[in-house]
């Protein structure tokens, strides 16, 4: 009788145990896992694994489109010099520093983190603090994704998938919390709206356009079922955003009456609970019942120095510590961005809405966006759609309602009424994206249409700066303004 897959892999791993060379922390774990996987692969080729065991082993890695997108910006570390360090604790520390700080193609942006701190505490100007903080958030966001995956390597596929799905947009969550703490509801709404628009139109449009040009003579298919699930949830989110807006206009036109002045706020909180329940159902659908729909395409090794996200290169305790450090640094820079956005708006003569909707999402998600474009070049559109639609869905159905409920706990009156212009842009962006993805194949013209949609929306918010310097930048998305109109 053939031996079970788990027994075969365990036996291979145990047999290799006595032969382990001197290694430290993540290096030892990498060596052991790599050799065990090689032994398991050899056993599979020899027919020693039960039917279906190979698929189960691959699925246990918890691979997602976000993982693969982030891993495209990583590079392998050269451990040859580390093995020559005689002191084992020092060798382990240097290994950690190399894997966390140097094993990324965005390493050149890390100095912006320290320059932002210097600009803040030596008072170089709030505009410089804002710009340097935005740039510094780019590598930090990518490293947070990397460290979350490292923790997921030790927690199993279900918990790992839940971690990746929950913390995929942790930068937006941190910025929203700091903005709510300072009472800047407009910044929260605009930045979250901008993240959704950026993912749906800019990221997806750029990916489809450049991928279409790079693959002119090739068929560009993708899984339409995955796109249908995400766009369905986005339409539900657009409905929840539209209801408080329609309620306000229905009351102001005296078509209906309300029981209390804060009916729109109560409706928004109820809709937020429904959206979070829908997101939990989506996670169960994605991670349990229909996980095969969300398994990204396999990518051939193209011979570069990129590293697979399946490898655990850090120990569990090291990953947790570094995750805490990177989260703290992200929180510091996010606070800098929130506190200096109004000064940057006045200095550049741009509206806060334009900076929040257009500039912050572009810079904050740059690493993830670059990965989506890279896989579009490789004609792996399932990964590209998983990144763009997955991020938009997470922000719309998780981050936005979570911000409303957190604001409720903090005593900040934030609702889902994003006003007519903003809600209209959101609804039309979802509508255009849905129709663009309905046939299961792509070409460069589809991407160009999405890009043009994003450009005209950006122009629309750019001209808002000409309205003067009224309260809340002329946008008026606070509940107080809703109260006056109702």
PDB file of N, CA and C in Angstrom, residues 235-300:
ATOM      1  N   UNK A 235     -20.396  45.910  -6.181  1.00  0.00           N
ATOM      2  CA  UNK A 235     -21.714  46.508  -6.430  1.00  0.00           C
ATOM      3  C   UNK A 235     -22.514  46.589  -5.134  1.00  0.00           C
ATOM      4  N   UNK A 236     -22.407  45.558  -4.289  1.00  0.00           N
ATOM      5  CA  UNK A 236     -23.056  45.625  -2.976  1.00  0.00           C
ATOM      6  C   UNK A 236     -22.502  46.793  -2.165  1.00  0.00           C
ATOM      7  N   UNK A 237     -21.184  46.972  -2.205  1.00  0.00           N
ATOM      8  CA  UNK A 237     -20.588  48.107  -1.503  1.00  0.00           C
ATOM      9  C   UNK A 237     -21.063  49.439  -2.048  1.00  0.00           C
ATOM     10  N   UNK A 238     -21.199  49.546  -3.393  1.00  0.00           N
ATOM     11  CA  UNK A 238     -21.699  50.786  -3.984  1.00  0.00           C
ATOM     12  C   UNK A 238     -23.140  51.063  -3.557  1.00  0.00           C
ATOM     13  N   UNK A 239     -23.941  50.014  -3.415  1.00  0.00           N
ATOM     14  CA  UNK A 239     -25.319  50.192  -2.939  1.00  0.00           C
ATOM     15  C   UNK A 239     -25.324  50.732  -1.511  1.00  0.00           C
ATOM     16  N   UNK A 240     -24.474  50.178  -0.657  1.00  0.00           N
ATOM     17  CA  UNK A 240     -24.417  50.654   0.731  1.00  0.00           C
ATOM     18  C   UNK A 240     -23.920  52.093   0.812  1.00  0.00           C
ATOM     19  N   UNK A 241     -23.054  52.504  -0.121  1.00  0.00           N
ATOM     20  CA  UNK A 241     -22.626  53.899  -0.168  1.00  0.00           C
ATOM     21  C   UNK A 241     -23.735  54.808  -0.693  1.00  0.00           C
ATOM     22  N   UNK A 242     -24.551  54.294  -1.587  1.00  0.00           N
ATOM     23  CA  UNK A 242     -25.580  55.125  -2.225  1.00  0.00           C
ATOM     24  C   UNK A 242     -26.783  55.362  -1.328  1.00  0.00           C
ATOM     25  N   UNK A 243     -27.120  54.409  -0.468  1.00  0.00           N
ATOM     26  CA  UNK A 243     -28.339  54.531   0.330  1.00  0.00           C
ATOM     27  C   UNK A 243     -28.327  55.747   1.259  1.00  0.00           C
ATOM     28  N   UNK A 244     -27.251  56.014   2.041  1.00  0.00           N
ATOM     29  CA  UNK A 244     -27.263  57.237   2.858  1.00  0.00           C
ATOM     30  C   UNK A 244     -27.357  58.510   2.018  1.00  0.00           C
ATOM     31  N   UNK A 245     -26.730  58.510   0.845  1.00  0.00           N
ATOM     32  CA  UNK A 245     -26.809  59.663  -0.044  1.00  0.00           C
ATOM     33  C   UNK A 245     -28.227  59.858  -0.559  1.00  0.00           C
ATOM     34  N   UNK A 246     -28.875  58.778  -1.009  1.00  0.00           N
ATOM     35  CA  UNK A 246     -30.254  58.883  -1.510  1.00  0.00           C
ATOM     36  C   UNK A 246     -31.215  59.251  -0.398  1.00  0.00           C
ATOM     37  N   UNK A 247     -30.959  58.754   0.820  1.00  0.00           N
ATOM     38  CA  UNK A 247     -31.805  59.119   1.955  1.00  0.00           C
ATOM     39  C   UNK A 247     -31.724  60.611   2.223  1.00  0.00           C
ATOM     40  N   UNK A 248     -30.517  61.156   2.171  1.00  0.00           N
ATOM     41  CA  UNK A 248     -30.365  62.594   2.420  1.00  0.00           C
ATOM     42  C   UNK A 248     -31.112  63.428   1.389  1.00  0.00           C
ATOM     43  N   UNK A 249     -30.995  63.056   0.127  1.00  0.00           N
ATOM     44  CA  UNK A 249     -31.686  63.822  -0.908  1.00  0.00           C
ATOM     45  C   UNK A 249     -33.191  63.609  -0.868  1.00  0.00           C
ATOM     46  N   UNK A 250     -33.627  62.396  -0.496  1.00  0.00           N
ATOM     47  CA  UNK A 250     -35.070  62.148  -0.389  1.00  0.00           C
ATOM     48  C   UNK A 250     -35.688  62.965   0.729  1.00  0.00           C
ATOM     49  N   UNK A 251     -34.959  63.123   1.829  1.00  0.00           N
ATOM     50  CA  UNK A 251     -35.470  63.921   2.949  1.00  0.00           C
ATOM     51  C   UNK A 251     -35.439  65.404   2.615  1.00  0.00           C
ATOM     52  N   UNK A 252     -34.353  65.857   1.966  1.00  0.00           N
ATOM     53  CA  UNK A 252     -34.244  67.278   1.640  1.00  0.00           C
ATOM     54  C   UNK A 252     -35.293  67.710   0.613  1.00  0.00           C
ATOM     55  N   UNK A 253     -35.719  66.794  -0.256  1.00  0.00           N
ATOM     56  CA  UNK A 253     -36.772  67.117  -1.234  1.00  0.00           C
ATOM     57  C   UNK A 253     -38.171  66.890  -0.671  1.00  0.00           C
ATOM     58  N   UNK A 254     -38.242  66.502   0.619  1.00  0.00           N
ATOM     59  CA  UNK A 254     -39.509  66.292   1.333  1.00  0.00           C
ATOM     60  C   UNK A 254     -40.330  65.158   0.738  1.00  0.00           C
ATOM     61  N   UNK A 255     -39.665  64.211   0.089  1.00  0.00           N
ATOM     62  CA  UNK A 255     -40.365  63.020  -0.370  1.00  0.00           C
ATOM     63  C   UNK A 255     -40.605  62.052   0.775  1.00  0.00           C
ATOM     64  N   UNK A 256     -39.697  62.049   1.753  1.00  0.00           N
ATOM     65  CA  UNK A 256     -39.820  61.166   2.915  1.00  0.00           C
ATOM     66  C   UNK A 256     -39.437  61.954   4.159  1.00  0.00           C
ATOM     67  N   UNK A 257     -39.815  61.416   5.292  1.00  0.00           N
ATOM     68  CA  UNK A 257     -39.438  61.996   6.581  1.00  0.00           C
ATOM     69  C   UNK A 257     -38.637  60.969   7.372  1.00  0.00           C
ATOM     70  N   UNK A 258     -37.857  61.449   8.310  1.00  0.00           N
ATOM     71  CA  UNK A 258     -37.034  60.574   9.132  1.00  0.00           C
ATOM     72  C   UNK A 258     -37.394  60.770  10.593  1.00  0.00           C
ATOM     73  N   UNK A 259     -37.088  59.748  11.394  1.00  0.00           N
ATOM     74  CA  UNK A 259     -37.435  59.789  12.815  1.00  0.00           C
ATOM     75  C   UNK A 259     -36.480  60.695  13.575  1.00  0.00           C
ATOM     76  N   UNK A 260     -35.188  60.636  13.267  1.00  0.00           N
ATOM     77  CA  UNK A 260     -34.192  61.423  13.991  1.00  0.00           C
ATOM     78  C   UNK A 260     -33.249  62.079  13.002  1.00  0.00           C
ATOM     79  N   UNK A 261     -32.529  63.085  13.458  1.00  0.00           N
ATOM     80  CA  UNK A 261     -31.634  63.832  12.593  1.00  0.00           C
ATOM     81  C   UNK A 261     -30.441  62.999  12.133  1.00  0.00           C
ATOM     82  N   UNK A 262     -30.069  61.973  12.908  1.00  0.00           N
ATOM     83  CA  UNK A 262     -28.911  61.162  12.543  1.00  0.00           C
ATOM     84  C   UNK A 262     -29.321  59.833  11.909  1.00  0.00           C
ATOM     85  N   UNK A 263     -30.442  59.838  11.184  1.00  0.00           N
ATOM     86  CA  UNK A 263     -30.893  58.602  10.528  1.00  0.00           C
ATOM     87  C   UNK A 263     -29.871  58.110   9.510  1.00  0.00           C
ATOM     88  N   UNK A 264     -29.225  59.029   8.793  1.00  0.00           N
ATOM     89  CA  UNK A 264     -28.206  58.636   7.826  1.00  0.00           C
ATOM     90  C   UNK A 264     -27.017  57.965   8.490  1.00  0.00           C
ATOM     91  N   UNK A 265     -26.653  58.459   9.681  1.00  0.00           N
ATOM     92  CA  UNK A 265     -25.547  57.860  10.414  1.00  0.00           C
ATOM     93  C   UNK A 265     -25.910  56.461  10.898  1.00  0.00           C
ATOM     94  N   UNK A 266     -27.149  56.299  11.396  1.00  0.00           N
ATOM     95  CA  UNK A 266     -27.595  54.984  11.838  1.00  0.00           C
ATOM     96  C   UNK A 266     -27.671  54.007  10.670  1.00  0.00           C
ATOM     97  N   UNK A 267     -28.151  54.480   9.521  1.00  0.00           N
ATOM     98  CA  UNK A 267     -28.200  53.634   8.333  1.00  0.00           C
ATOM     99  C   UNK A 267     -26.786  53.218   7.916  1.00  0.00           C
ATOM    100  N   UNK A 268     -25.838  54.132   7.974  1.00  0.00           N
ATOM    101  CA  UNK A 268     -24.467  53.815   7.597  1.00  0.00           C
ATOM    102  C   UNK A 268     -23.863  52.758   8.505  1.00  0.00           C
ATOM    103  N   UNK A 269     -24.126  52.851   9.787  1.00  0.00           N
ATOM    104  CA  UNK A 269     -23.577  51.858  10.712  1.00  0.00           C
ATOM    105  C   UNK A 269     -24.210  50.492  10.494  1.00  0.00           C
ATOM    106  N   UNK A 270     -25.517  50.459  10.214  1.00  0.00           N
ATOM    107  CA  UNK A 270     -26.173  49.186   9.922  1.00  0.00           C
ATOM    108  C   UNK A 270     -25.630  48.581   8.628  1.00  0.00           C
ATOM    109  N   UNK A 271     -25.454  49.411   7.607  1.00  0.00           N
ATOM    110  CA  UNK A 271     -24.886  48.933   6.342  1.00  0.00           C
ATOM    111  C   UNK A 271     -23.456  48.441   6.532  1.00  0.00           C
ATOM    112  N   UNK A 272     -22.708  49.086   7.419  1.00  0.00           N
ATOM    113  CA  UNK A 272     -21.328  48.658   7.672  1.00  0.00           C
ATOM    114  C   UNK A 272     -21.290  47.264   8.281  1.00  0.00           C
ATOM    115  N   UNK A 273     -22.208  46.975   9.181  1.00  0.00           N
ATOM    116  CA  UNK A 273     -22.274  45.630   9.758  1.00  0.00           C
ATOM    117  C   UNK A 273     -22.594  44.605   8.678  1.00  0.00           C
ATOM    118  N   UNK A 274     -23.533  44.925   7.795  1.00  0.00           N
ATOM    119  CA  UNK A 274     -23.883  44.023   6.700  1.00  0.00           C
ATOM    120  C   UNK A 274     -22.680  43.814   5.776  1.00  0.00           C
ATOM    121  N   UNK A 275     -21.945  44.875   5.481  1.00  0.00           N
ATOM    122  CA  UNK A 275     -20.768  44.764   4.607  1.00  0.00           C
ATOM    123  C   UNK A 275     -19.695  43.880   5.231  1.00  0.00           C
ATOM    124  N   UNK A 276     -19.485  44.006   6.537  1.00  0.00           N
ATOM    125  CA  UNK A 276     -18.503  43.154   7.201  1.00  0.00           C
ATOM    126  C   UNK A 276     -18.943  41.693   7.194  1.00  0.00           C
ATOM    127  N   UNK A 277     -20.237  41.446   7.378  1.00  0.00           N
ATOM    128  CA  UNK A 277     -20.743  40.074   7.294  1.00  0.00           C
ATOM    129  C   UNK A 277     -20.548  39.509   5.891  1.00  0.00           C
ATOM    130  N   UNK A 278     -20.787  40.349   4.885  1.00  0.00           N
ATOM    131  CA  UNK A 278     -20.563  39.914   3.505  1.00  0.00           C
ATOM    132  C   UNK A 278     -19.092  39.616   3.262  1.00  0.00           C
ATOM    133  N   UNK A 279     -18.207  40.391   3.873  1.00  0.00           N
ATOM    134  CA  UNK A 279     -16.776  40.151   3.700  1.00  0.00           C
ATOM    135  C   UNK A 279     -16.349  38.854   4.389  1.00  0.00           C
ATOM    136  N   UNK A 280     -16.923  38.570   5.554  1.00  0.00           N
ATOM    137  CA  UNK A 280     -16.634  37.302   6.230  1.00  0.00           C
ATOM    138  C   UNK A 280     -17.101  36.138   5.364  1.00  0.00           C
ATOM    139  N   UNK A 281     -18.300  36.256   4.771  1.00  0.00           N
ATOM    140  CA  UNK A 281     -18.794  35.213   3.868  1.00  0.00           C
ATOM    141  C   UNK A 281     -17.875  35.058   2.663  1.00  0.00           C
ATOM    142  N   UNK A 282     -17.352  36.172   2.173  1.00  0.00           N
ATOM    143  CA  UNK A 282     -16.415  36.144   1.047  1.00  0.00           C
ATOM    144  C   UNK A 282     -15.128  35.420   1.421  1.00  0.00           C
ATOM    145  N   UNK A 283     -14.623  35.652   2.631  1.00  0.00           N
ATOM    146  CA  UNK A 283     -13.425  34.949   3.077  1.00  0.00           C
ATOM    147  C   UNK A 283     -13.678  33.451   3.186  1.00  0.00           C
ATOM    148  N   UNK A 284     -14.833  33.067   3.718  1.00  0.00           N
ATOM    149  CA  UNK A 284     -15.175  31.647   3.823  1.00  0.00           C
ATOM    150  C   UNK A 284     -15.276  31.027   2.436  1.00  0.00           C
ATOM    151  N   UNK A 285     -15.871  31.768   1.516  1.00  0.00           N
ATOM    152  CA  UNK A 285     -15.992  31.326   0.128  1.00  0.00           C
ATOM    153  C   UNK A 285     -14.615  31.176  -0.513  1.00  0.00           C
ATOM    154  N   UNK A 286     -13.727  32.122  -0.248  1.00  0.00           N
ATOM    155  CA  UNK A 286     -12.409  32.140  -0.875  1.00  0.00           C
ATOM    156  C   UNK A 286     -11.465  31.122  -0.268  1.00  0.00           C
ATOM    157  N   UNK A 287     -11.498  30.947   1.044  1.00  0.00           N
ATOM    158  CA  UNK A 287     -10.520  30.109   1.722  1.00  0.00           C
ATOM    159  C   UNK A 287     -10.978  28.681   1.955  1.00  0.00           C
ATOM    160  N   UNK A 288     -12.294  28.429   1.882  1.00  0.00           N
ATOM    161  CA  UNK A 288     -12.802  27.103   2.221  1.00  0.00           C
ATOM    162  C   UNK A 288     -13.557  26.454   1.067  1.00  0.00           C
ATOM    163  N   UNK A 289     -14.755  26.950   0.765  1.00  0.00           N
ATOM    164  CA  UNK A 289     -15.649  26.218  -0.121  1.00  0.00           C
ATOM    165  C   UNK A 289     -15.253  26.290  -1.585  1.00  0.00           C
ATOM    166  N   UNK A 290     -14.693  27.421  -2.051  1.00  0.00           N
ATOM    167  CA  UNK A 290     -14.362  27.589  -3.466  1.00  0.00           C
ATOM    168  C   UNK A 290     -12.934  28.109  -3.634  1.00  0.00           C
ATOM    169  N   UNK A 291     -12.019  27.568  -2.850  1.00  0.00           N
ATOM    170  CA  UNK A 291     -10.642  28.065  -2.890  1.00  0.00           C
ATOM    171  C   UNK A 291      -9.987  27.820  -4.245  1.00  0.00           C
ATOM    172  N   UNK A 292     -10.494  26.829  -5.009  1.00  0.00           N
ATOM    173  CA  UNK A 292      -9.886  26.544  -6.309  1.00  0.00           C
ATOM    174  C   UNK A 292     -10.068  27.696  -7.290  1.00  0.00           C
ATOM    175  N   UNK A 293     -11.092  28.532  -7.075  1.00  0.00           N
ATOM    176  CA  UNK A 293     -11.316  29.665  -7.972  1.00  0.00           C
ATOM    177  C   UNK A 293     -10.270  30.752  -7.784  1.00  0.00           C
ATOM    178  N   UNK A 294      -9.626  30.791  -6.625  1.00  0.00           N
ATOM    179  CA  UNK A 294      -8.715  31.878  -6.289  1.00  0.00           C
ATOM    180  C   UNK A 294      -7.260  31.438  -6.281  1.00  0.00           C
ATOM    181  N   UNK A 295      -6.974  30.222  -6.746  1.00  0.00           N
ATOM    182  CA  UNK A 295      -5.587  29.785  -6.849  1.00  0.00           C
ATOM    183  C   UNK A 295      -4.962  30.429  -8.072  1.00  0.00           C
ATOM    184  N   UNK A 296      -3.929  31.242  -7.898  1.00  0.00           N
ATOM    185  CA  UNK A 296      -3.323  31.939  -9.036  1.00  0.00           C
ATOM    186  C   UNK A 296      -2.586  30.996  -9.957  1.00  0.00           C
ATOM    187  N   UNK A 297      -2.337  31.472 -11.158  1.00  0.00           N
ATOM    188  CA  UNK A 297      -1.621  30.681 -12.142  1.00  0.00           C
ATOM    189  C   UNK A 297      -0.186  30.441 -11.698  1.00  0.00           C
ATOM    190  N   UNK A 298       0.331  29.282 -12.082  1.00  0.00           N
ATOM    191  CA  UNK A 298       1.733  29.005 -11.826  1.00  0.00           C
ATOM    192  C   UNK A 298       2.594  29.874 -12.744  1.00  0.00           C
ATOM    193  N   UNK A 299       3.688  30.369 -12.207  1.00  0.00           N
ATOM    194  CA  UNK A 299       4.592  31.222 -12.972  1.00  0.00           C
ATOM    195  C   UNK A 299       5.915  30.503 -13.145  1.00  0.00           C
ATOM    196  N   UNK A 300       6.350  30.367 -14.395  1.00  0.00           N
ATOM    197  CA  UNK A 300       7.616  29.704 -14.659  1.00  0.00           C
ATOM    198  C   UNK A 300       8.775  30.548 -14.148  1.00  0.00           C
TER     199      UNK A 300
END
